[in-house]
Structures are given as structure tokens and as C-alpha cells.
Amino acid sequence: MTISFEILDEDINGRCGRLKVGDNVLKTPALLPVVNPHLPVIPPPELKAMGAGAIITNAYIFYRSSEFREQALSRGLHDVLGFDGIIMTDSGSFQLSVYGDVEVTNRETLLFQKAIGSDILVPLDIPTHPDSDRDTVVKELEITMDRIREAREVLGPEAHLAGPLQGGLFSDLREETGRALGDMGFTFTPVGAVVPLMESYRYRELVEVVLAAKRGIPSSSCVHLFGAGHPAMFALAVAMGCDLFDSAAYALYAKEGRYLTTHGSMKLDELSDLPCSCEICRHTTPDEIRKSPDRIRLLARHNLIVTLSEIARIHQAITDGTLWELVDERCRGHPELLRGYRALLGHGEQISARDRISKRRFFYRGSESCLRSEVTRYHDLISRFFTGRRALVSFERTSGSFGEPYDSVFWFRPPFGPYPPELHETFPIGQSELPDWDDDMVRAGCKGIRALITSNPECDLTVRCGPEWVPVVRQEIQGVTIDGY
Ligand SMILES: [Zn+2]
């Protein structure tokens, strides 16, 4: 049996799903805490008790370790780590990206991963730095693809093998590679070599890379964003269609005395209070943690709880159809995340193609909301409205007479646009909550009126609006009759 992935619920391009690996099932989105056997800040059994159903460890560390190699070979990885959930192993690619060389071949690491009982095996792909030129990326991508093909030959088609996706910053290469891996039958695809982007807050480029990869990867594949561990960016990454993350951040940040929150990290030394409701923060003061000999473990536990809680929050948001609101909230925590969010909104067509039709609600949260998939989807829907020869779009919702014989009357709800009164209670019109109308939302709504005009070119359309909106309507919709009341 290969790795299987079942999608249960969707919102934007995010999914709640079930990843089945052998007898183990993992609810996604999920976070795989990174475990270093030499320095387990939180021991794996404790990770399981905290709610981690899967972990990731580095096979290369076991391979090179005089202490762990034989133990792992004779007792198996699960026994050595004391973890009965899913264990994914990285191959040594990480060391390759840091040191430029590893003392293991692709075949050797794959056979070793298999021998120690890894649940998800990764070939020795080349994590090409995102700033590499195209020639380098192409050359290294060819080597990676050769190694993936070799992995298939060495382990057979039923092996629990991940197909890592490289391609640097080149969207066409990422997309082609995603398609090629899908054609090869991979159902588990880590998007690789994006850590340098995340480390330097290059979220706009991260969005371009991931969306390009997603255009190629079959939608039925589970997508792992390799090396993503900061909870502030999970909502954005899930909205793009990433299902798995792996975090070394909870432990690395703890060692550096950093305290994770969903809107960034803080230095423990600068904290006078602990703004979190986890059991550690409720029963300890910052000063007690600073002075504790157990300081790193306490911080790491808090960091991991925050990270796992964010995953739970994302699950709920997908179920409710409110993921856009969570993305909006999180991405306002850092200007570069906001750039990433805007880049995602810029791919309206790709995003709305897979977004669900009905959701719990639409809360307007500022001009970015005008670009959300609910709005672009609604604008597409408008092309199905038939107006007749004479039609009215009225900003004021009234059932009274308009003094003119119209074949059809539409009401207006920004940022969506015109709607037939009978759709008044359907999504998104009926479930949208707006503050006082502003220019941006009315302009977006005018786009909806333009869509109505385009799909009904014979219609003589009048827009009836208050005097404050006349200049905007005149600017946005050329040649329309405006009746300012
Ligand atoms: Zn806490």
C-alpha cells in the first residue's frame, strides 16, 4: 500500500484530510515536530502525549551515529525513539544544504531508512538554494529527479516514498516538476528548499513558489511544506494547499530563549508577562522560567503547544469556512506576511477554482477582502444573470416602485455587486457582514456591475445610488445611466 490521502473538507485551497500510512492515520493539516536523537528537548513519548501524531527525524544522523546506528538497525526507529505514531525520515538533504556534502549515497540512505523502519522515506534530493541561477536549478533538478526514479527502482512502487519537489524560484520548473511527480504516482509531495525564503521573511516569493508547485501537483496529493515551523505563517500556507509542516522551531527558539506566539516571537528576557493560556504560562512567571534549570524544556513545551493549537484553530476555520479571516488576522502580524497574503489574493483564478461555494460567513476586514475568492467567484456567477432590455441596479434596498418600467431590478451589496432580490438570503450576500461602505468595496461591487453589463450587452442599465457614490460609479462604469437620488 502506498501512502493514501483523503480530503474531508476544504476552504480556500486548504484541506482537512486523513493521511494513511500503513496502519497509522494522521489528521491533516498536521505538524511533525523535528526530533534530534542526540538532543531530544522534548522526548518523543511526551510529544505524542501533547498531541503530535507524527514526527520527523533525520536518518543521516542515525546513519552516522556510533551511538544510534546499530540500535536503530536492530530495534527499529520506533522502539529507539519510543514513538508509535508515524515517523518520517529526512535523508541527509538538510545536511547537504548546510554543509554542501554528505557521506551517503541515495541508494544507501533509502535502504537504511527502510532497514530502520521509517514510515515515510525521502530520497536524497538536492535542496537547491532559491537564489541559484536557472542553469544550476535545472542541473540539480535533473539529479533530484534521477534519484527519485532510482528510489522507485530500489524500493518498489508500493514503498512509502515521498517525492520531494525542487525547482528554485522558477515557477515553470516547480509546476512541471509537480506534474511529473503526479504522473509518477506520488501521493505525498514535500515542497523543498524554501527554508531560506522563510528565514528571511520572503513570503511573497514563497507564495509564488508554492502556488506554482500546486498548479502541477494533483489536488489529491498530500503536500508537505518542508521546514515550515513558525505558527504565524501556517494559516497562509494552508490556504495555499499545504497539508503538513515540520517544526524544529519549537526547540531551536527555546534554546535561544525565544517565546513563540501566533503573531511572531518574543525574547523571554524582555517579557514581563506570559500572554498565553497554556499550562506552563498559567502556572509560571517569566522570571521563574528564566531562572529554572528546566528553562529550555519549559519554553519548548510552550512553543509546541502554541504551534499545535494553531493547527487546531486552522482545522476549525476550514470546517467553518472562515479560513480567509484567520489568514487576514495572522498576516497582519508582519508586513512581509501581508505581502504574501496580497500575493495569494493576486492569484484569484487559481484560488477560487477550488474554493468551496458556501461558507458560514463573510466578514469584511478591509480592502484585501475585496479580492477574496468569495468575491471573484460571485463576479463569475453574475454572468448567469439575465437582465432583459431594461434593468436597474439599486444601491438602496427597496421594493417600492422606481417610476420606470424595468424588466429586472437588482439590489447592490458591495464588494459583490448586483444581485436579484431572491438571492438576498443566500451565501455570500445574506451571510456578509460589512462596516460602513467604503470606496474600495463599492469599486469592487462596480466590477460586479460591469460583469452584468458584459454578459447582457443589449441591456440598457441604470444604476441608482446616493449622491456620495455617483463619482465612484461614474469612474468605474463608463457609459451607464446614473440615477442619483
Ligand atoms: Zn504558553
Short mmCIF file of C-alpha atoms and ligand atoms in Angstrom, two decimals:
data_model
loop_
_atom_site.label_atom_id
_atom_site.label_comp_id
_atom_site.label_asym_id
_atom_site.label_seq_id
_atom_site.Cartn_x
_atom_site.Cartn_y
_atom_site.Cartn_z
CA MET A 1 0.00 0.00 0.00
CA THR A 2 1.34 3.41 -0.88
CA ILE A 3 0.64 6.48 1.20
CA SER A 4 -3.00 7.45 0.78
CA PHE A 5 -4.61 10.82 1.33
CA GLU A 6 -8.30 11.58 1.65
CA ILE A 7 -9.73 15.11 1.65
CA LEU A 8 -12.68 15.60 4.01
CA ASP A 9 -13.27 19.34 3.98
CA GLU A 10 -11.96 22.35 2.04
CA ASP A 11 -11.76 26.11 2.37
CA ILE A 12 -9.85 28.45 0.04
CA ASN A 13 -7.29 25.87 -1.15
CA GLY A 14 -6.79 24.46 2.35
CA ARG A 15 -7.95 20.99 3.25
CA CYS A 16 -8.81 18.91 6.29
CA GLY A 17 -7.80 15.40 5.42
CA ARG A 18 -6.65 11.96 6.50
CA LEU A 19 -3.17 10.75 5.66
CA LYS A 20 -2.95 6.98 5.87
CA VAL A 21 0.50 5.44 6.22
CA GLY A 22 0.37 1.72 6.90
CA ASP A 23 -1.91 1.26 9.92
CA ASN A 24 -1.46 4.82 11.10
CA VAL A 25 -3.83 7.63 10.24
CA LEU A 26 -2.92 11.28 10.66
CA LYS A 27 -5.44 14.08 10.68
CA THR A 28 -4.26 16.95 8.49
CA PRO A 29 -3.27 19.77 8.48
CA ALA A 30 -0.64 18.48 10.88
CA LEU A 31 2.65 19.43 12.35
CA LEU A 32 5.53 16.97 12.59
CA PRO A 33 7.86 18.03 15.41
CA VAL A 34 11.50 17.50 14.44
CA VAL A 35 13.35 15.12 16.75
CA ASN A 36 17.12 15.06 17.04
CA PRO A 37 18.00 11.79 18.86
CA HIS A 38 21.12 13.39 20.32
CA LEU A 39 19.28 16.32 21.85
CA PRO A 40 15.60 15.49 22.40
CA VAL A 41 14.41 18.72 24.01
CA ILE A 42 11.02 17.07 24.47
CA PRO A 43 11.23 13.24 24.41
CA PRO A 44 9.10 11.65 21.64
CA PRO A 45 6.65 9.91 24.06
CA GLU A 46 5.93 13.34 25.54
CA LEU A 47 5.38 14.72 22.01
CA LYS A 48 2.80 12.01 21.44
CA ALA A 49 1.07 12.87 24.71
CA MET A 50 0.98 16.52 23.63
CA GLY A 51 -0.94 15.57 20.51
CA ALA A 52 1.71 15.02 17.85
CA GLY A 53 0.62 12.03 15.77
CA ALA A 54 3.74 12.11 13.61
CA ILE A 55 7.33 13.22 13.96
CA ILE A 56 10.23 13.69 11.60
CA THR A 57 13.81 12.75 12.31
CA ASN A 58 16.96 12.72 10.28
CA ALA A 59 18.07 9.31 9.01
CA TYR A 60 21.52 10.73 8.29
CA ILE A 61 22.07 11.44 11.99
CA PHE A 62 21.27 7.80 12.78
CA TYR A 63 23.37 6.60 9.85
CA ARG A 64 26.45 8.48 11.06
CA SER A 65 26.00 7.93 14.79
CA SER A 66 28.06 5.31 16.55
CA GLU A 67 25.56 5.52 19.39
CA PHE A 68 22.31 5.15 17.44
CA ARG A 69 23.06 3.39 14.16
CA GLU A 70 23.20 -0.19 15.44
CA GLN A 71 20.34 0.38 17.89
CA ALA A 72 18.11 1.66 15.09
CA LEU A 73 19.06 -1.24 12.83
CA SER A 74 18.47 -3.90 15.46
CA ARG A 75 15.49 -2.46 17.38
CA GLY A 76 13.94 -0.20 14.78
CA LEU A 77 13.37 3.52 14.83
CA HIS A 78 10.03 3.41 16.68
CA ASP A 79 11.49 1.45 19.58
CA VAL A 80 14.63 3.59 19.85
CA LEU A 81 12.64 6.82 19.86
CA GLY A 82 9.76 5.42 21.91
CA PHE A 83 7.19 6.69 19.42
CA ASP A 84 4.44 4.54 17.95
CA GLY A 85 2.97 7.17 15.61
CA ILE A 86 4.16 7.97 12.09
CA ILE A 87 7.89 8.63 11.75
CA MET A 88 9.11 10.36 8.63
CA THR A 89 12.83 10.39 7.95
CA ASP A 90 14.77 13.01 6.06
CA SER A 91 17.60 11.64 4.01
CA GLY A 92 20.50 13.97 4.63
CA SER A 93 19.34 16.67 2.24
CA PHE A 94 19.28 19.12 5.12
CA GLN A 95 22.96 18.47 5.83
CA LEU A 96 23.57 18.80 2.10
CA SER A 97 22.00 22.25 2.14
CA VAL A 98 24.05 23.34 5.16
CA TYR A 99 27.44 21.66 4.57
CA GLY A 100 27.33 21.14 0.80
CA ASP A 101 28.21 17.46 1.07
CA VAL A 102 27.08 14.22 2.69
CA GLU A 103 28.79 10.87 3.07
CA VAL A 104 25.95 8.71 1.89
CA THR A 105 24.54 7.83 -1.50
CA ASN A 106 20.89 7.97 -2.48
CA ARG A 107 20.66 4.17 -2.56
CA GLU A 108 22.41 3.82 0.81
CA THR A 109 20.14 6.28 2.62
CA LEU A 110 16.99 4.72 1.15
CA LEU A 111 17.99 1.20 2.14
CA PHE A 112 19.00 2.47 5.57
CA GLN A 113 15.68 4.30 6.07
CA LYS A 114 13.88 1.12 5.10
CA ALA A 115 16.04 -1.03 7.40
CA ILE A 116 15.35 1.12 10.46
CA GLY A 117 11.59 1.02 9.79
CA SER A 118 10.84 4.56 8.71
CA ASP A 119 7.17 5.15 7.81
CA ILE A 120 7.81 7.85 5.19
CA LEU A 121 11.10 7.69 3.30
CA VAL A 122 12.70 10.59 1.45
CA PRO A 123 15.27 10.25 -1.36
CA LEU A 124 18.49 12.25 -1.26
CA ASP A 125 17.14 15.24 -3.18
CA ILE A 126 19.24 18.33 -3.80
CA PRO A 127 17.86 21.35 -1.96
CA THR A 128 18.92 23.99 -4.46
CA HIS A 129 19.17 27.41 -2.84
CA PRO A 130 16.33 29.67 -4.03
CA ASP A 131 18.77 32.32 -5.27
CA SER A 132 20.54 29.92 -7.64
CA ASP A 133 20.56 30.73 -11.37
CA ARG A 134 18.40 28.77 -13.76
CA ASP A 135 21.22 26.58 -15.11
CA THR A 136 22.13 25.41 -11.61
CA VAL A 137 18.49 24.80 -10.70
CA VAL A 138 17.87 22.79 -13.89
CA LYS A 139 21.04 20.74 -13.45
CA GLU A 140 20.34 19.91 -9.81
CA LEU A 141 16.66 19.26 -10.50
CA GLU A 142 17.68 16.61 -13.05
CA ILE A 143 19.84 14.91 -10.42
CA THR A 144 16.95 15.03 -7.92
CA MET A 145 14.53 13.52 -10.44
CA ASP A 146 17.06 10.77 -11.31
CA ARG A 147 17.34 9.97 -7.62
CA ILE A 148 13.55 9.86 -7.22
CA ARG A 149 13.36 7.41 -10.14
CA GLU A 150 16.19 5.39 -8.59
CA ALA A 151 14.31 5.39 -5.27
CA ARG A 152 11.31 3.86 -7.01
CA GLU A 153 13.50 1.14 -8.51
CA VAL A 154 15.28 0.40 -5.23
CA LEU A 155 12.18 0.32 -3.03
CA GLY A 156 9.43 -0.70 -5.45
CA PRO A 157 6.19 1.07 -6.33
CA GLU A 158 4.42 0.28 -3.05
CA ALA A 159 7.03 1.90 -0.79
CA HIS A 160 6.00 4.81 1.43
CA LEU A 161 8.14 7.18 -0.53
CA ALA A 162 7.90 10.96 -0.63
CA GLY A 163 8.55 12.74 -3.92
CA PRO A 164 10.36 15.96 -2.99
CA LEU A 165 9.71 18.88 -5.31
CA GLN A 166 12.54 21.24 -6.17
CA GLY A 167 12.87 23.98 -8.81
CA GLY A 168 14.20 27.09 -7.05
CA LEU A 169 12.27 30.27 -7.66
CA PHE A 170 11.29 29.25 -11.19
CA SER A 171 7.52 28.86 -11.31
CA ASP A 172 7.56 26.89 -14.57
CA LEU A 173 10.04 24.36 -13.15
CA ARG A 174 8.09 23.98 -9.90
CA GLU A 175 4.85 23.45 -11.82
CA GLU A 176 6.36 20.98 -14.33
CA THR A 177 8.02 19.04 -11.53
CA GLY A 178 4.76 18.85 -9.59
CA ARG A 179 3.06 17.44 -12.68
CA ALA A 180 5.90 14.97 -13.31
CA LEU A 181 5.73 13.68 -9.71
CA GLY A 182 1.96 13.29 -10.06
CA ASP A 183 2.45 11.34 -13.28
CA MET A 184 4.88 9.08 -11.44
CA GLY A 185 2.12 8.30 -8.93
CA PHE A 186 3.41 10.20 -5.91
CA THR A 187 0.68 10.94 -3.36
CA PHE A 188 2.99 12.66 -0.89
CA THR A 189 4.92 15.69 -2.08
CA PRO A 190 7.21 17.80 0.08
CA VAL A 191 7.92 21.23 -1.41
CA GLY A 192 11.61 21.64 -0.72
CA ALA A 193 14.33 24.25 -0.33
CA VAL A 194 12.04 27.03 0.85
CA VAL A 195 13.61 27.47 4.30
CA PRO A 196 15.90 30.33 3.13
CA LEU A 197 12.78 32.17 1.94
CA MET A 198 11.02 31.75 5.26
CA GLU A 199 14.12 32.61 7.28
CA SER A 200 14.39 35.94 5.50
CA TYR A 201 10.62 36.64 5.53
CA ARG A 202 10.36 36.37 1.73
CA TYR A 203 6.72 35.30 1.93
CA ARG A 204 5.72 36.83 -1.39
CA GLU A 205 8.20 34.58 -3.18
CA LEU A 206 7.18 31.65 -1.02
CA VAL A 207 3.59 32.12 -2.17
CA GLU A 208 4.68 32.18 -5.83
CA VAL A 209 6.77 29.02 -5.40
CA VAL A 210 4.08 27.07 -3.56
CA LEU A 211 1.24 28.12 -5.87
CA ALA A 212 3.34 27.19 -8.91
CA ALA A 213 4.03 23.77 -7.38
CA LYS A 214 0.34 23.35 -6.55
CA ARG A 215 -0.66 24.05 -10.16
CA GLY A 216 1.31 20.95 -11.14
CA ILE A 217 0.72 18.62 -8.18
CA PRO A 218 -2.54 16.62 -8.41
CA SER A 219 -5.04 18.03 -5.93
CA SER A 220 -5.35 14.57 -4.39
CA SER A 221 -1.72 14.62 -3.17
CA CYS A 222 -0.70 15.49 0.36
CA VAL A 223 1.65 18.48 0.30
CA HIS A 224 4.32 18.98 2.93
CA LEU A 225 5.95 22.39 3.25
CA PHE A 226 9.43 21.27 4.22
CA GLY A 227 10.99 23.22 7.08
CA ALA A 228 7.99 25.41 7.88
CA GLY A 229 7.59 25.63 11.62
CA HIS A 230 6.52 29.13 12.63
CA PRO A 231 2.82 29.21 13.54
CA ALA A 232 2.40 32.78 12.22
CA MET A 233 2.54 31.51 8.64
CA PHE A 234 0.57 28.25 8.92
CA ALA A 235 -2.80 29.80 8.00
CA LEU A 236 -1.31 31.36 4.86
CA ALA A 237 0.41 28.10 3.91
CA VAL A 238 -2.71 26.02 4.50
CA ALA A 239 -4.76 28.48 2.41
CA MET A 240 -2.37 27.70 -0.47
CA GLY A 241 -3.00 23.98 -0.06
CA CYS A 242 -0.15 22.81 2.21
CA ASP A 243 -1.16 19.96 4.50
CA LEU A 244 1.92 19.23 6.59
CA PHE A 245 4.61 21.20 8.37
CA ASP A 246 7.63 20.15 10.34
CA SER A 247 8.88 22.17 13.21
CA ALA A 248 12.33 22.35 14.67
CA ALA A 249 11.42 25.93 15.61
CA TYR A 250 9.78 24.95 18.91
CA ALA A 251 13.11 23.58 20.16
CA LEU A 252 15.54 25.91 18.36
CA TYR A 253 13.68 29.01 19.53
CA ALA A 254 13.58 27.64 23.07
CA LYS A 255 17.36 27.22 23.06
CA GLU A 256 17.68 30.86 22.00
CA GLY A 257 15.31 31.98 24.77
CA ARG A 258 12.54 32.87 22.33
CA TYR A 259 8.87 32.59 23.08
CA LEU A 260 6.58 31.76 20.13
CA THR A 261 3.21 33.37 19.53
CA THR A 262 0.94 33.23 16.51
CA HIS A 263 1.95 36.77 15.57
CA GLY A 264 5.71 36.45 15.96
CA SER A 265 8.29 35.50 18.55
CA MET A 266 9.45 37.41 21.62
CA LYS A 267 12.54 37.27 23.79
CA LEU A 268 11.87 35.67 27.14
CA ASP A 269 14.27 38.17 28.73
CA GLU A 270 12.03 41.03 27.64
CA LEU A 271 8.74 39.55 28.81
CA SER A 272 7.07 40.83 31.97
CA ASP A 273 4.02 38.61 31.42
CA LEU A 274 3.26 35.44 29.52
CA PRO A 275 0.43 36.15 27.04
CA CYS A 276 -0.78 32.59 26.65
CA SER A 277 -3.23 30.24 28.33
CA CYS A 278 -1.17 27.03 28.22
CA GLU A 279 -0.48 25.20 31.46
CA ILE A 280 3.10 26.49 31.64
CA CYS A 281 2.24 30.14 31.14
CA ARG A 282 -0.64 29.99 33.62
CA HIS A 283 1.43 28.45 36.40
CA THR A 284 4.80 30.15 35.90
CA THR A 285 6.10 33.71 35.67
CA PRO A 286 8.69 34.82 33.07
CA ASP A 287 11.17 35.22 35.89
CA GLU A 288 10.59 31.69 37.16
CA ILE A 289 11.18 30.31 33.67
CA ARG A 290 14.34 32.42 33.24
CA LYS A 291 15.78 31.04 36.50
CA SER A 292 14.62 27.45 36.02
CA PRO A 293 17.22 24.76 35.20
CA ASP A 294 14.40 23.33 33.05
CA ARG A 295 14.08 26.59 31.12
CA ILE A 296 14.62 25.21 27.62
CA ARG A 297 12.16 22.36 28.04
CA LEU A 298 9.50 24.66 29.53
CA LEU A 299 9.89 27.15 26.68
CA ALA A 300 9.91 24.36 24.10
CA ARG A 301 6.71 22.93 25.55
CA HIS A 302 5.01 26.31 25.41
CA ASN A 303 6.29 26.85 21.85
CA LEU A 304 4.96 23.49 20.74
CA ILE A 305 1.59 23.95 22.44
CA VAL A 306 1.16 27.30 20.63
CA THR A 307 2.12 25.64 17.36
CA LEU A 308 -0.24 22.67 17.77
CA SER A 309 -3.05 24.95 18.94
CA GLU A 310 -2.71 26.99 15.76
CA ILE A 311 -3.12 23.81 13.72
CA ALA A 312 -6.30 23.04 15.68
CA ARG A 313 -7.58 26.58 15.04
CA ILE A 314 -6.96 26.11 11.32
CA HIS A 315 -8.94 22.85 11.34
CA GLN A 316 -11.89 24.65 12.86
CA ALA A 317 -11.58 27.56 10.40
CA ILE A 318 -11.66 25.14 7.44
CA THR A 319 -14.69 23.37 8.86
CA ASP A 320 -16.47 26.70 9.35
CA GLY A 321 -15.34 28.21 6.05
CA THR A 322 -13.67 31.12 7.85
CA LEU A 323 -10.06 30.46 6.84
CA TRP A 324 -9.76 33.79 4.98
CA GLU A 325 -10.44 35.61 8.22
CA LEU A 326 -7.73 33.69 10.04
CA VAL A 327 -5.27 34.31 7.17
CA ASP A 328 -6.15 38.01 7.27
CA GLU A 329 -5.60 38.17 11.01
CA ARG A 330 -2.28 36.30 11.01
CA CYS A 331 -0.83 38.10 8.01
CA ARG A 332 -1.29 41.48 9.66
CA GLY A 333 1.30 40.39 12.21
CA HIS A 334 4.21 41.22 9.87
CA PRO A 335 4.43 43.44 6.77
CA GLU A 336 6.15 40.66 4.80
CA LEU A 337 3.36 38.23 5.66
CA LEU A 338 0.93 40.88 4.41
CA ARG A 339 2.87 40.93 1.13
CA GLY A 340 2.50 37.16 0.97
CA TYR A 341 -1.23 37.44 1.66
CA ARG A 342 -1.64 40.03 -1.11
CA ALA A 343 0.33 37.79 -3.48
CA LEU A 344 -2.08 34.96 -2.69
CA LEU A 345 -5.07 37.23 -3.34
CA GLY A 346 -3.47 38.13 -6.67
CA HIS A 347 -3.98 34.53 -7.83
CA GLY A 348 -7.77 34.80 -7.65
CA GLU A 349 -8.47 32.46 -10.54
CA GLN A 350 -6.31 29.62 -9.23
CA ILE A 351 -7.63 30.04 -5.70
CA SER A 352 -11.32 30.41 -6.47
CA ALA A 353 -11.29 27.40 -8.80
CA ARG A 354 -11.00 25.08 -5.79
CA ASP A 355 -12.69 27.16 -3.11
CA ARG A 356 -15.96 25.93 -1.71
CA ILE A 357 -19.22 27.56 -2.76
CA SER A 358 -20.93 28.11 0.56
CA LYS A 359 -19.42 29.18 3.86
CA ARG A 360 -20.55 30.19 7.29
CA ARG A 361 -19.97 33.92 6.77
CA PHE A 362 -18.07 36.69 5.08
CA PHE A 363 -16.67 39.32 7.45
CA TYR A 364 -15.31 42.37 5.65
CA ARG A 365 -11.89 43.13 7.15
CA GLY A 366 -10.54 45.84 4.86
CA SER A 367 -9.61 46.33 1.22
CA GLU A 368 -7.94 42.87 0.96
CA SER A 369 -11.39 41.33 1.47
CA CYS A 370 -12.42 42.71 -1.95
CA LEU A 371 -10.00 40.25 -3.58
CA ARG A 372 -11.14 37.17 -1.70
CA SER A 373 -12.31 34.15 -3.63
CA GLU A 374 -15.93 34.62 -2.49
CA VAL A 375 -15.92 37.94 -4.35
CA THR A 376 -14.22 36.71 -7.54
CA ARG A 377 -16.48 33.66 -7.55
CA TYR A 378 -19.54 35.84 -7.18
CA HIS A 379 -18.39 38.04 -10.07
CA ASP A 380 -18.15 34.89 -12.20
CA LEU A 381 -21.66 33.92 -11.13
CA ILE A 382 -23.06 37.27 -12.29
CA SER A 383 -22.56 36.26 -15.93
CA ARG A 384 -25.51 33.88 -15.43
CA PHE A 385 -27.94 36.68 -14.51
CA PHE A 386 -30.33 37.73 -17.26
CA THR A 387 -31.40 41.36 -17.25
CA GLY A 388 -33.86 41.78 -20.14
CA ARG A 389 -33.82 45.02 -22.18
CA ARG A 390 -34.06 47.49 -19.32
CA ALA A 391 -32.60 46.84 -15.90
CA LEU A 392 -31.94 48.72 -12.71
CA VAL A 393 -29.22 48.20 -10.10
CA SER A 394 -30.33 49.93 -6.93
CA PHE A 395 -27.92 50.75 -4.09
CA GLU A 396 -30.90 51.30 -1.88
CA ARG A 397 -32.80 48.15 -1.00
CA THR A 398 -36.41 48.92 -1.60
CA SER A 399 -39.31 47.06 -3.04
CA GLY A 400 -41.14 50.27 -4.00
CA SER A 401 -41.81 51.49 -7.49
CA PHE A 402 -38.94 53.12 -9.34
CA GLY A 403 -41.22 55.12 -11.63
CA GLU A 404 -39.79 53.43 -14.72
CA PRO A 405 -40.70 50.13 -16.30
CA TYR A 406 -37.73 47.82 -15.78
CA ASP A 407 -37.55 44.22 -16.94
CA SER A 408 -35.44 43.40 -13.91
CA VAL A 409 -34.31 45.06 -10.72
CA PHE A 410 -31.13 44.11 -8.87
CA TRP A 411 -30.05 45.19 -5.42
CA PHE A 412 -26.45 46.02 -4.68
CA ARG A 413 -24.19 44.63 -1.98
CA PRO A 414 -20.51 45.57 -2.10
CA PRO A 415 -17.93 44.15 -2.60
CA PHE A 416 -20.02 41.57 -4.51
CA GLY A 417 -22.21 43.76 -6.69
CA PRO A 418 -25.71 43.36 -8.09
CA TYR A 419 -27.96 40.52 -7.00
CA PRO A 420 -31.57 39.52 -7.71
CA PRO A 421 -33.68 40.13 -4.57
CA GLU A 422 -34.46 36.42 -4.30
CA LEU A 423 -30.75 35.75 -3.54
CA HIS A 424 -30.98 38.07 -0.57
CA GLU A 425 -30.52 35.30 1.99
CA THR A 426 -28.09 33.06 0.13
CA PHE A 427 -24.29 32.98 0.52
CA PRO A 428 -22.40 35.26 0.22
CA ILE A 429 -24.98 38.08 0.10
CA GLY A 430 -27.01 37.05 3.12
CA GLN A 431 -24.03 35.98 5.28
CA SER A 432 -21.83 39.02 4.68
CA GLU A 433 -21.18 41.47 7.50
CA LEU A 434 -19.94 44.88 6.39
CA PRO A 435 -18.95 48.06 8.20
CA ASP A 436 -20.00 51.38 6.59
CA TRP A 437 -19.42 51.13 2.87
CA ASP A 438 -16.06 52.47 1.69
CA ASP A 439 -14.63 53.32 -1.70
CA ASP A 440 -12.73 50.06 -2.10
CA MET A 441 -15.73 47.84 -1.51
CA VAL A 442 -18.02 49.90 -3.73
CA ARG A 443 -15.40 49.82 -6.51
CA ALA A 444 -15.25 46.02 -6.19
CA GLY A 445 -19.05 45.93 -6.34
CA CYS A 446 -18.94 48.06 -9.52
CA LYS A 447 -16.78 45.34 -11.03
CA GLY A 448 -19.79 43.09 -10.49
CA ILE A 449 -22.00 45.60 -12.33
CA ARG A 450 -19.51 45.58 -15.21
CA ALA A 451 -19.76 41.78 -15.31
CA LEU A 452 -23.55 42.12 -15.57
CA ILE A 453 -23.20 44.59 -18.46
CA THR A 454 -20.69 42.35 -20.25
CA SER A 455 -22.97 39.33 -20.09
CA ASN A 456 -26.04 41.36 -21.16
CA PRO A 457 -24.67 43.67 -23.90
CA GLU A 458 -28.14 44.58 -25.24
CA CYS A 459 -29.35 45.85 -21.89
CA ASP A 460 -29.99 49.49 -21.09
CA LEU A 461 -28.78 49.56 -17.50
CA THR A 462 -29.41 52.25 -14.90
CA VAL A 463 -27.53 52.45 -11.60
CA ARG A 464 -29.46 54.17 -8.83
CA CYS A 465 -27.26 55.36 -5.96
CA GLY A 466 -26.91 58.11 -3.37
CA PRO A 467 -25.02 61.25 -4.44
CA GLU A 468 -21.92 60.26 -2.43
CA TRP A 469 -21.38 57.24 -4.71
CA VAL A 470 -22.06 58.94 -8.06
CA PRO A 471 -18.38 59.90 -8.71
CA VAL A 472 -17.18 56.35 -7.95
CA VAL A 473 -19.82 54.74 -10.16
CA ARG A 474 -19.11 57.21 -12.96
CA GLN A 475 -15.40 56.41 -12.74
CA GLU A 476 -15.83 52.64 -12.56
CA ILE A 477 -18.61 52.05 -15.11
CA GLN A 478 -18.35 54.02 -18.31
CA GLY A 479 -21.49 54.91 -20.27
CA VAL A 480 -24.03 53.71 -17.72
CA THR A 481 -27.09 55.80 -16.81
CA ILE A 482 -26.80 57.03 -13.25
CA ASP A 483 -29.85 58.00 -11.25
CA GLY A 484 -28.56 59.79 -8.14
CA TYR A 485 -31.33 60.14 -5.58
ZN ZN B 1 2.12 29.17 26.95
#
